[in-house]
GROMACS .gro file of C-alpha atoms in nm:
model
  457
    1MET     CA    1  -1.988   0.453  -0.898
    2GLU     CA    2  -1.904   0.154  -1.121
    3LYS     CA    3  -1.859   0.391  -1.413
    4ALA     CA    4  -1.611   0.599  -1.212
    5HIS     CA    5  -1.409   0.287  -1.141
    6LYS     CA    6  -1.400   0.188  -1.507
    7MET     CA    7  -1.288   0.535  -1.604
    8ASN     CA    8  -0.986   0.519  -1.370
    9LYS     CA    9  -0.702   0.283  -1.458
   10MET     CA   10  -0.612   0.236  -1.090
   11GLY     CA   11  -0.915   0.010  -1.051
   12THR     CA   12  -0.872  -0.201  -1.364
   13GLU     CA   13  -0.516  -0.220  -1.498
   14LYS     CA   14  -0.274  -0.497  -1.395
   15ILE     CA   15  -0.106  -0.386  -1.071
   16SER     CA   16   0.256  -0.458  -1.168
   17LYS     CA   17   0.213  -0.272  -1.497
   18LEU     CA   18   0.025   0.009  -1.323
   19LEU     CA   19   0.304   0.058  -1.068
   20LEU     CA   20   0.558   0.081  -1.347
   21THR     CA   21   0.356   0.310  -1.576
   22MET     CA   22   0.276   0.543  -1.285
   23GLY     CA   23   0.600   0.495  -1.096
   24VAL     CA   24   0.858   0.532  -1.373
   25PRO     CA   25   0.754   0.890  -1.463
   26MET     CA   26   0.766   0.982  -1.092
   27ILE     CA   27   1.106   0.816  -1.056
   28ILE     CA   28   1.237   1.007  -1.357
   29SER     CA   29   1.109   1.337  -1.222
   30MET     CA   30   1.253   1.269  -0.875
   31VAL     CA   31   1.591   1.165  -1.017
   32VAL     CA   32   1.601   1.480  -1.230
   33GLN     CA   33   1.539   1.679  -0.912
   34ALA     CA   34   1.829   1.491  -0.749
   35VAL     CA   35   2.047   1.578  -1.050
   36TYR     CA   36   1.959   1.943  -0.999
   37ASN     CA   37   2.061   1.919  -0.633
   38ILE     CA   38   2.396   1.772  -0.736
   39VAL     CA   39   2.448   2.037  -1.006
   40ASP     CA   40   2.359   2.309  -0.756
   41SER     CA   41   2.614   2.173  -0.506
   42TYR     CA   42   2.876   2.140  -0.781
   43PHE     CA   43   2.851   2.504  -0.886
   44VAL     CA   44   2.851   2.615  -0.523
   45SER     CA   45   3.164   2.406  -0.456
   46CYS     CA   46   3.337   2.590  -0.744
   47ILE     CA   47   3.300   2.934  -0.582
   48GLU     CA   48   3.644   3.091  -0.538
   49ASP     CA   49   3.793   3.393  -0.365
   50PRO     CA   50   4.170   3.466  -0.364
   51ASN     CA   51   4.138   3.600  -0.009
   52ILE     CA   52   3.951   3.295   0.129
   53PRO     CA   53   4.113   2.954   0.069
   54ALA     CA   54   3.871   2.663   0.005
   55LEU     CA   55   3.571   2.897  -0.022
   56GLY     CA   56   3.384   2.619  -0.202
   57ASP     CA   57   3.397   2.406   0.115
   58TYR     CA   58   3.255   2.698   0.313
   59ALA     CA   59   2.976   2.744   0.060
   60VAL     CA   60   2.878   2.375   0.062
   61ASN     CA   61   2.882   2.387   0.442
   62ALA     CA   62   2.646   2.686   0.429
   63LEU     CA   63   2.406   2.493   0.206
   64THR     CA   64   2.419   2.203   0.452
   65LEU     CA   65   2.321   2.434   0.740
   66ALA     CA   66   2.032   2.582   0.542
   67PHE     CA   67   1.915   2.245   0.412
   68PRO     CA   68   1.706   2.138   0.717
   69ILE     CA   69   1.468   2.432   0.668
   70GLN     CA   70   1.442   2.360   0.296
   71MET     CA   71   1.361   2.003   0.392
   72LEU     CA   72   1.102   2.129   0.641
   73MET     CA   73   0.933   2.330   0.365
   74VAL     CA   74   0.924   2.017   0.153
   75ALA     CA   75   0.805   1.812   0.453
   76VAL     CA   76   0.499   2.030   0.508
   77GLY     CA   77   0.411   2.026   0.137
   78VAL     CA   78   0.476   1.655   0.086
   79GLY     CA   79   0.313   1.555   0.415
   80THR     CA   80   0.001   1.755   0.340
   81GLY     CA   81   0.011   1.607  -0.010
   82VAL     CA   82   0.025   1.253   0.129
   83GLY     CA   83  -0.295   1.320   0.323
   84ILE     CA   84  -0.453   1.470   0.011
   85ASN     CA   85  -0.334   1.181  -0.205
   86SER     CA   86  -0.464   0.915   0.033
   87ILE     CA   87  -0.815   1.052   0.095
   88LEU     CA   88  -0.863   1.182  -0.261
   89SER     CA   89  -0.772   0.841  -0.407
   90ARG     CA   90  -1.004   0.665  -0.165
   91SER     CA   91  -1.285   0.909  -0.243
   92LEU     CA   92  -1.235   0.844  -0.613
   93GLY     CA   93  -1.251   0.471  -0.544
   94GLU     CA   94  -1.578   0.529  -0.357
   95GLY     CA   95  -1.714   0.739  -0.646
   96ASN     CA   96  -1.769   1.049  -0.425
   97LYS     CA   97  -1.710   1.338  -0.669
   98GLU     CA   98  -1.839   1.614  -0.438
   99LYS     CA   99  -1.594   1.517  -0.168
  100CYS     CA  100  -1.313   1.506  -0.424
  101SER     CA  101  -1.389   1.867  -0.521
  102LYS     CA  102  -1.383   1.980  -0.160
  103ILE     CA  103  -1.055   1.799  -0.096
  104SER     CA  104  -0.887   1.965  -0.395
  105GLY     CA  105  -1.012   2.314  -0.305
  106ASN     CA  106  -0.908   2.287   0.058
  107SER     CA  107  -0.567   2.162  -0.055
  108ILE     CA  108  -0.501   2.487  -0.242
  109PHE     CA  109  -0.609   2.686   0.063
  110LEU     CA  110  -0.365   2.492   0.284
  111ALA     CA  111  -0.079   2.558   0.040
  112LEU     CA  112  -0.136   2.934   0.066
  113CYS     CA  113  -0.132   2.912   0.446
  114THR     CA  114   0.196   2.719   0.437
  115CYS     CA  115   0.359   2.989   0.226
  116ILE     CA  116   0.267   3.263   0.474
  117VAL     CA  117   0.423   3.071   0.764
  118PHE     CA  118   0.759   3.023   0.591
  119VAL     CA  119   0.779   3.382   0.470
  120LEU     CA  120   0.735   3.495   0.830
  121PHE     CA  121   1.012   3.259   0.939
  122GLY     CA  122   1.235   3.404   0.668
  123ILE     CA  123   1.180   3.752   0.806
  124PHE     CA  124   1.214   3.680   1.177
  125GLY     CA  125   1.383   3.343   1.235
  126VAL     CA  126   1.661   3.270   0.986
  127ASP     CA  127   1.946   3.452   1.165
  128ALA     CA  128   1.892   3.279   1.498
  129TYR     CA  129   1.850   2.941   1.329
  130ILE     CA  130   2.182   2.959   1.141
  131ALA     CA  131   2.363   3.097   1.448
  132SER     CA  132   2.259   2.786   1.643
  133GLN     CA  133   2.473   2.569   1.411
  134SER     CA  134   2.779   2.777   1.330
  135SER     CA  135   2.977   3.072   1.463
  136ASP     CA  136   3.197   3.104   1.155
  137PRO     CA  137   3.119   3.449   1.007
  138ILE     CA  138   3.175   3.344   0.644
  139ILE     CA  139   2.957   3.034   0.663
  140THR     CA  140   2.690   3.215   0.866
  141SER     CA  141   2.665   3.506   0.620
  142MET     CA  142   2.633   3.276   0.318
  143ALA     CA  143   2.379   3.046   0.485
  144VAL     CA  144   2.156   3.332   0.604
  145SER     CA  145   2.152   3.494   0.260
  146TYR     CA  146   2.069   3.168   0.083
  147LEU     CA  147   1.798   3.058   0.327
  148LYS     CA  148   1.616   3.391   0.319
  149ILE     CA  149   1.583   3.362  -0.058
  150CYS     CA  150   1.441   3.010  -0.018
  151THR     CA  151   1.180   3.108   0.241
  152TYR     CA  152   1.071   3.422   0.055
  153SER     CA  153   1.011   3.203  -0.253
  154SER     CA  154   0.812   2.936  -0.068
  155LEU     CA  155   0.490   3.002  -0.262
  156GLY     CA  156   0.626   2.821  -0.567
  157VAL     CA  157   0.739   2.521  -0.361
  158SER     CA  158   0.413   2.489  -0.165
  159MET     CA  159   0.177   2.525  -0.460
  160TYR     CA  160   0.383   2.300  -0.685
  161MET     CA  161   0.379   2.011  -0.437
  162ILE     CA  162   0.005   2.035  -0.374
  163PHE     CA  163  -0.088   2.038  -0.743
  164GLU     CA  164   0.156   1.750  -0.799
  165LYS     CA  165  -0.023   1.535  -0.539
  166LEU     CA  166  -0.365   1.627  -0.674
  167LEU     CA  167  -0.257   1.500  -1.015
  168GLN     CA  168  -0.087   1.188  -0.879
  169ALA     CA  169  -0.399   1.095  -0.684
  170THR     CA  170  -0.595   1.071  -1.010
  171GLY     CA  171  -0.320   0.882  -1.195
  172TYR     CA  172  -0.173   1.168  -1.403
  173THR     CA  173   0.191   1.100  -1.321
  174MET     CA  174   0.331   1.181  -1.665
  175GLN     CA  175   0.201   1.537  -1.635
  176THR     CA  176   0.376   1.586  -1.298
  177THR     CA  177   0.694   1.445  -1.452
  178VAL     CA  178   0.686   1.708  -1.726
  179ALA     CA  179   0.644   1.985  -1.470
  180GLN     CA  180   0.923   1.852  -1.248
  181ILE     CA  181   1.170   1.808  -1.534
  182VAL     CA  182   1.105   2.150  -1.686
  183GLY     CA  183   1.148   2.318  -1.347
  184ALA     CA  184   1.470   2.130  -1.271
  185VAL     CA  185   1.619   2.201  -1.615
  186VAL     CA  186   1.541   2.572  -1.582
  187ASN     CA  187   1.714   2.572  -1.244
  188MET     CA  188   2.021   2.396  -1.384
  189ILE     CA  189   2.049   2.652  -1.664
  190LEU     CA  190   2.004   2.949  -1.434
  191ASP     CA  191   2.228   2.816  -1.153
  192PRO     CA  192   2.568   2.922  -1.289
  193ILE     CA  193   2.426   3.247  -1.424
  194MET     CA  194   2.291   3.345  -1.082
  195ILE     CA  195   2.570   3.201  -0.868
  196PHE     CA  196   2.855   3.355  -1.068
  197GLY     CA  197   2.672   3.670  -1.181
  198TRP     CA  198   2.703   3.597  -1.552
  199CYS     CA  199   2.532   3.825  -1.804
  200GLY     CA  200   2.472   4.081  -1.530
  201CYS     CA  201   2.194   3.866  -1.385
  202PRO     CA  202   2.117   3.910  -1.014
  203LYS     CA  203   2.064   3.609  -0.787
  204LEU     CA  204   1.696   3.519  -0.832
  205GLY     CA  205   1.648   3.216  -0.606
  206ILE     CA  206   1.439   2.904  -0.689
  207ASP     CA  207   1.244   3.021  -0.995
  208GLY     CA  208   1.221   2.668  -1.137
  209GLN     CA  209   0.971   2.573  -0.868
  210PHE     CA  210   0.740   2.850  -0.986
  211ILE     CA  211   0.758   2.715  -1.340
  212SER     CA  212   0.675   2.363  -1.215
  213PHE     CA  213   0.386   2.510  -1.015
  214PHE     CA  214   0.235   2.684  -1.320
  215ILE     CA  215   0.266   2.371  -1.537
  216ASP     CA  216   0.113   2.145  -1.271
  217ALA     CA  217  -0.170   2.394  -1.217
  218TYR     CA  218  -0.247   2.392  -1.589
  219PHE     CA  219  -0.256   2.010  -1.597
  220TYR     CA  220  -0.464   1.998  -1.280
  221PHE     CA  221  -0.747   2.214  -1.417
  222ARG     CA  222  -0.731   2.041  -1.755
  223CYS     CA  223  -0.710   1.675  -1.642
  224ASN     CA  224  -0.872   1.647  -1.300
  225SER     CA  225  -1.185   1.825  -1.425
  226LYS     CA  226  -1.267   1.495  -1.599
  227HIS     CA  227  -1.314   1.332  -1.259
  228PHE     CA  228  -1.462   1.608  -1.039
  229ASP     CA  229  -1.537   1.980  -1.021
  230THR     CA  230  -1.208   2.176  -1.000
  231SER     CA  231  -1.362   2.524  -0.977
  232LEU     CA  232  -1.207   2.770  -0.729
  233LYS     CA  233  -1.530   2.794  -0.528
  234TYR     CA  234  -1.412   2.491  -0.332
  235ILE     CA  235  -1.107   2.680  -0.196
  236LYS     CA  236  -1.331   2.791   0.092
  237PRO     CA  237  -1.193   2.606   0.398
  238GLU     CA  238  -1.403   2.328   0.545
  239GLY     CA  239  -1.301   2.197   0.885
  240LYS     CA  240  -1.414   1.840   0.829
  241ILE     CA  241  -1.214   1.803   0.507
  242ILE     CA  242  -0.902   1.967   0.654
  243LYS     CA  243  -0.926   1.734   0.955
  244GLN     CA  244  -0.941   1.430   0.729
  245ILE     CA  245  -0.643   1.553   0.524
  246TYR     CA  246  -0.433   1.601   0.836
  247GLN     CA  247  -0.537   1.277   1.002
  248VAL     CA  248  -0.302   1.120   0.750
  249GLY     CA  249  -0.112   1.438   0.665
  250ILE     CA  250   0.014   1.544   1.009
  251PRO     CA  251   0.190   1.214   1.078
  252ALA     CA  252   0.330   1.235   0.724
  253ILE     CA  253   0.446   1.596   0.781
  254ILE     CA  254   0.615   1.497   1.105
  255MET     CA  255   0.761   1.194   0.931
  256GLN     CA  256   0.905   1.409   0.652
  257ALA     CA  257   1.014   1.675   0.902
  258LEU     CA  258   1.216   1.411   1.082
  259MET     CA  259   1.463   1.430   0.793
  260SER     CA  260   1.498   1.800   0.869
  261ILE     CA  261   1.544   1.727   1.240
  262LEU     CA  262   1.793   1.451   1.158
  263THR     CA  263   2.002   1.675   0.932
  264TYR     CA  264   2.000   1.964   1.179
  265SER     CA  265   2.095   1.734   1.467
  266ILE     CA  266   2.365   1.560   1.263
  267ASN     CA  267   2.512   1.900   1.176
  268VAL     CA  268   2.529   1.985   1.547
  269ILE     CA  269   2.674   1.643   1.639
  270PHE     CA  270   2.921   1.619   1.350
  271VAL     CA  271   3.065   1.964   1.415
  272ARG     CA  272   3.200   1.810   1.738
  273VAL     CA  273   3.410   1.589   1.513
  274SER     CA  274   3.513   1.844   1.247
  275THR     CA  275   3.380   2.097   0.998
  276ASP     CA  276   3.493   1.857   0.724
  277ALA     CA  277   3.260   1.591   0.866
  278VAL     CA  278   2.963   1.829   0.835
  279THR     CA  279   3.054   1.914   0.475
  280ALA     CA  280   3.112   1.546   0.390
  281TYR     CA  281   2.771   1.454   0.528
  282GLY     CA  282   2.611   1.729   0.321
  283ILE     CA  283   2.774   1.596   0.002
  284TYR     CA  284   2.687   1.235   0.086
  285TYR     CA  285   2.326   1.337   0.149
  286LYS     CA  286   2.298   1.501  -0.193
  287ILE     CA  287   2.445   1.190  -0.359
  288GLN     CA  288   2.215   0.946  -0.177
  289GLN     CA  289   1.918   1.145  -0.302
  290PHE     CA  290   1.966   0.988  -0.646
  291VAL     CA  291   1.866   0.655  -0.496
  292PHE     CA  292   1.624   0.771  -0.225
  293PHE     CA  293   1.434   1.000  -0.462
  294ALA     CA  294   1.388   0.712  -0.706
  295ALA     CA  295   1.247   0.499  -0.423
  296PHE     CA  296   1.014   0.779  -0.316
  297GLY     CA  297   0.897   0.802  -0.677
  298MET     CA  298   0.780   0.441  -0.654
  299ASN     CA  299   0.638   0.517  -0.308
  300ASN     CA  300   0.432   0.800  -0.458
  301ALA     CA  301   0.289   0.558  -0.714
  302MET     CA  302   0.205   0.297  -0.451
  303ILE     CA  303   0.000   0.525  -0.227
  304PRO     CA  304  -0.285   0.618  -0.469
  305ILE     CA  305  -0.298   0.267  -0.618
  306ILE     CA  306  -0.328   0.089  -0.285
  307ALA     CA  307  -0.559   0.357  -0.142
  308PHE     CA  308  -0.789   0.349  -0.446
  309ASN     CA  309  -0.828  -0.028  -0.436
  310TYR     CA  310  -0.869  -0.025  -0.060
  311GLY     CA  311  -1.152   0.224  -0.116
  312MET     CA  312  -1.302  -0.026  -0.363
  313GLN     CA  313  -1.250  -0.302  -0.101
  314ASP     CA  314  -1.062  -0.521  -0.349
  315LYS     CA  315  -0.838  -0.742  -0.135
  316LYS     CA  316  -0.654  -0.904  -0.425
  317ARG     CA  317  -0.547  -0.575  -0.581
  318VAL     CA  318  -0.449  -0.430  -0.242
  319ASN     CA  319  -0.226  -0.732  -0.173
  320GLN     CA  320  -0.074  -0.710  -0.520
  321GLY     CA  321  -0.003  -0.341  -0.468
  322ILE     CA  322   0.180  -0.422  -0.144
  323LYS     CA  323   0.373  -0.713  -0.297
  324TYR     CA  324   0.495  -0.541  -0.612
  325GLY     CA  325   0.551  -0.210  -0.434
  326LEU     CA  326   0.793  -0.383  -0.196
  327ILE     CA  327   0.969  -0.571  -0.475
  328PHE     CA  328   1.017  -0.265  -0.695
  329THR     CA  329   1.126  -0.032  -0.414
  330VAL     CA  330   1.379  -0.273  -0.263
  331SER     CA  331   1.515  -0.343  -0.614
  332ILE     CA  332   1.576   0.028  -0.669
  333LEU     CA  333   1.774   0.055  -0.345
  334CYS     CA  334   1.977  -0.259  -0.422
  335ALA     CA  335   2.072  -0.109  -0.757
  336GLY     CA  336   2.175   0.205  -0.566
  337ILE     CA  337   2.408   0.003  -0.343
  338ILE     CA  338   2.587  -0.142  -0.644
  339ILE     CA  339   2.618   0.188  -0.830
  340LEU     CA  340   2.745   0.391  -0.533
  341GLN     CA  341   2.988   0.125  -0.416
  342ILE     CA  342   3.141   0.090  -0.764
  343PHE     CA  343   3.139   0.455  -0.875
  344ALA     CA  344   3.181   0.642  -0.543
  345GLU     CA  345   3.523   0.781  -0.637
  346GLN     CA  346   3.409   0.906  -0.976
  347ILE     CA  347   3.094   1.068  -0.833
  348LEU     CA  348   3.286   1.248  -0.559
  349GLY     CA  349   3.540   1.362  -0.816
  350ILE     CA  350   3.273   1.591  -0.961
  351PHE     CA  351   3.297   1.827  -0.664
  352SER     CA  352   3.575   2.078  -0.604
  353LEU     CA  353   3.639   1.983  -0.240
  354SER     CA  354   3.945   1.946  -0.019
  355GLN     CA  355   4.111   1.605   0.003
  356SER     CA  356   4.009   1.552   0.366
  357THR     CA  357   3.641   1.625   0.294
  358THR     CA  358   3.642   1.396  -0.010
  359GLU     CA  359   3.795   1.109   0.190
  360LEU     CA  360   3.529   1.142   0.462
  361ALA     CA  361   3.249   1.148   0.204
  362MET     CA  362   3.396   0.834   0.045
  363LEU     CA  363   3.401   0.661   0.384
  364ALA     CA  364   3.039   0.761   0.444
  365ILE     CA  365   2.931   0.602   0.114
  366ARG     CA  366   3.123   0.280   0.183
  367ILE     CA  367   2.975   0.234   0.531
  368ILE     CA  368   2.616   0.361   0.491
  369THR     CA  369   2.504   0.223   0.152
  370PRO     CA  370   2.490  -0.151   0.247
  371GLY     CA  371   2.199  -0.054   0.473
  372PHE     CA  372   2.001   0.063   0.169
  373VAL     CA  373   1.836  -0.281   0.146
  374PHE     CA  374   1.654  -0.197   0.471
  375VAL     CA  375   1.587   0.158   0.350
  376GLY     CA  376   1.399   0.021   0.047
  377ALA     CA  377   1.170  -0.193   0.259
  378ASN     CA  378   1.112   0.088   0.512
  379ILE     CA  379   1.021   0.343   0.243
  380ALA     CA  380   0.779   0.094   0.087
  381TYR     CA  381   0.615   0.015   0.422
  382GLN     CA  382   0.575   0.386   0.498
  383GLY     CA  383   0.380   0.427   0.173
  384ILE     CA  384   0.170   0.116   0.244
  385PHE     CA  385   0.078   0.238   0.592
  386GLN     CA  386  -0.017   0.583   0.460
  387ALA     CA  387  -0.229   0.438   0.178
  388LEU     CA  388  -0.429   0.231   0.427
  389GLY     CA  389  -0.485   0.529   0.657
  390ASN     CA  390  -0.227   0.425   0.920
  391GLY     CA  391  -0.027   0.746   0.920
  392VAL     CA  392   0.079   0.702   1.283
  393HIS     CA  393   0.250   0.373   1.198
  394SER     CA  394   0.451   0.552   0.927
  395LEU     CA  395   0.542   0.820   1.177
  396ILE     CA  396   0.665   0.571   1.436
  397LEU     CA  397   0.866   0.387   1.171
  398SER     CA  398   1.030   0.714   1.066
  399LEU     CA  399   1.102   0.807   1.426
  400VAL     CA  400   1.286   0.480   1.479
  401ARG     CA  401   1.490   0.494   1.156
  402LEU     CA  402   1.575   0.865   1.166
  403ILE     CA  403   1.574   0.978   1.529
  404VAL     CA  404   1.537   0.719   1.806
  405VAL     CA  405   1.826   0.496   1.696
  406PRO     CA  406   2.073   0.694   1.480
  407LEU     CA  407   2.093   1.023   1.673
  408PRO     CA  408   2.185   0.884   2.020
  409LEU     CA  409   2.421   0.636   1.854
  410ALA     CA  410   2.587   0.910   1.646
  411TYR     CA  411   2.631   1.124   1.957
  412ILE     CA  412   2.794   0.837   2.146
  413LEU     CA  413   3.026   0.760   1.856
  414SER     CA  414   3.122   1.128   1.822
  415CYS     CA  415   3.284   1.107   2.166
  416PHE     CA  416   3.557   0.869   2.048
  417ASP     CA  417   3.894   0.987   1.919
  418PHE     CA  418   3.839   0.800   1.592
  419ALA     CA  419   3.479   0.929   1.555
  420SER     CA  420   3.523   1.038   1.194
  421SER     CA  421   3.581   0.673   1.096
  422ILE     CA  422   3.290   0.509   1.279
  423ILE     CA  423   3.015   0.767   1.324
  424TRP     CA  424   2.860   0.669   0.988
  425ILE     CA  425   2.745   0.325   1.110
  426ALA     CA  426   2.463   0.494   1.306
  427PHE     CA  427   2.258   0.521   0.987
  428PRO     CA  428   2.244   0.156   0.866
  429ILE     CA  429   2.186   0.036   1.223
  430GLY     CA  430   1.885   0.270   1.251
  431GLU     CA  431   1.741   0.134   0.926
  432ALA     CA  432   1.786  -0.230   1.034
  433VAL     CA  433   1.605  -0.175   1.364
  434ALA     CA  434   1.323   0.012   1.185
  435PHE     CA  435   1.279  -0.278   0.942
  436ILE     CA  436   1.197  -0.511   1.231
  437VAL     CA  437   0.941  -0.259   1.359
  438ALA     CA  438   0.787  -0.234   1.008
  439LEU     CA  439   0.738  -0.612   0.987
  440ILE     CA  440   0.554  -0.613   1.321
  441PHE     CA  441   0.328  -0.325   1.214
  442MET     CA  442   0.252  -0.484   0.876
  443ALA     CA  443   0.144  -0.811   1.036
  444ASN     CA  444  -0.096  -0.625   1.265
  445ILE     CA  445  -0.242  -0.408   0.984
  446ARG     CA  446  -0.288  -0.709   0.758
  447ARG     CA  447  -0.480  -0.891   1.031
  448LYS     CA  448  -0.707  -0.595   1.114
  449LYS     CA  449  -0.761  -0.420   0.780
  450ILE     CA  450  -0.674  -0.638   0.482
  451ASN     CA  451  -0.775  -0.992   0.581
  452PRO     CA  452  -1.135  -0.891   0.675
  453ILE     CA  453  -1.200  -0.758   0.321
  454LYS     CA  454  -1.445  -0.993   0.150
  455ASN     CA  455  -1.413  -0.861  -0.207
  456GLY     CA  456  -1.126  -1.034  -0.385
  457VAL     CA  457  -0.892  -1.315  -0.278
   0.00000   0.00000   0.00000
């Protein structure tokens, strides 16, 4: 057991340095993914048709309607991965190699099951889902076509995210960064070719995720085999292991899925204001991902570090992980506030959108981004709670910041004549209330779980 600890840097290296060496590659990979999302939206906004004025606005609107299901696909993969990450890191900290092998094998099995579910939704549920948000025939047709491609290609997304978490749990963040960047770059190269039909190429969907999946799988079998048995015999499902994964994973899935619910609900609420408001929110959301994805990159580094040292029962290193995780994550969001406030006009100028949509997106950035200081703390606390096995606390925190406060408030504000000017304040208010809840939860967890640890200071 002691040998296993010495072999893994998460139990020995200085915490602040460890967070940076593990977190920076994840931040880079997440930011590259955000760049791809922006590039994708840019090319879509450039679509033209002489018979349909402002077709680019329609196309971006269609992406916004499809986005909640894409987010749900990510939510299931990431949420399951959080459960995997947490219990695999703790098992490594405990030196239990057999359990690590079972966790990894069952993780691959769960990814295959996830793919089947989303393919079935693509076949039977996409049309009704899009129709619930829009009756415009142009937008509906484009959204249905796009979303079916995404769901049919869900194998690459599901497998990529699971292998990514299996590597992150053992500290191999640079390898996941390579896979993420290669996949995103391939997507950016293929985007205009597939969207505009260049070189006679048909629209092929999200092939970059398959490339990331293959690279991560290669690194997984090569690197994780140093720590436990990665043979495929462990893919056989085991109820006890799956239960442990989802004890943390289900709250994390629901927590991630709340973003999907939020976006879907905001689409329905904002359409009461105007179609431009829906499109503006979709553009703002893609832009904010630059900052949020960077914060989630640090969050992904925090979880295995804190979980590993909690498994070792090292109070000092757990407390340091919490301290520096909060500092680094909040700093990222504060930098995001400055950048978006200063360069909002230049960033929005990238997109080929109507003047009214651009003005609403600008207003959204001005009003929402000051609340990022609370977002940073909330994202950090969600990772801390998950690492310590308190997935329900993360879920409640997400419910407050994404659903309980902002949705009713947004609905109320949408009833006013000047709704398009004030509806955006629902988001920072939700984050501020959630921050208070997070502080209360952290005090309780510290008293019950961290303070009783005898190893360390």
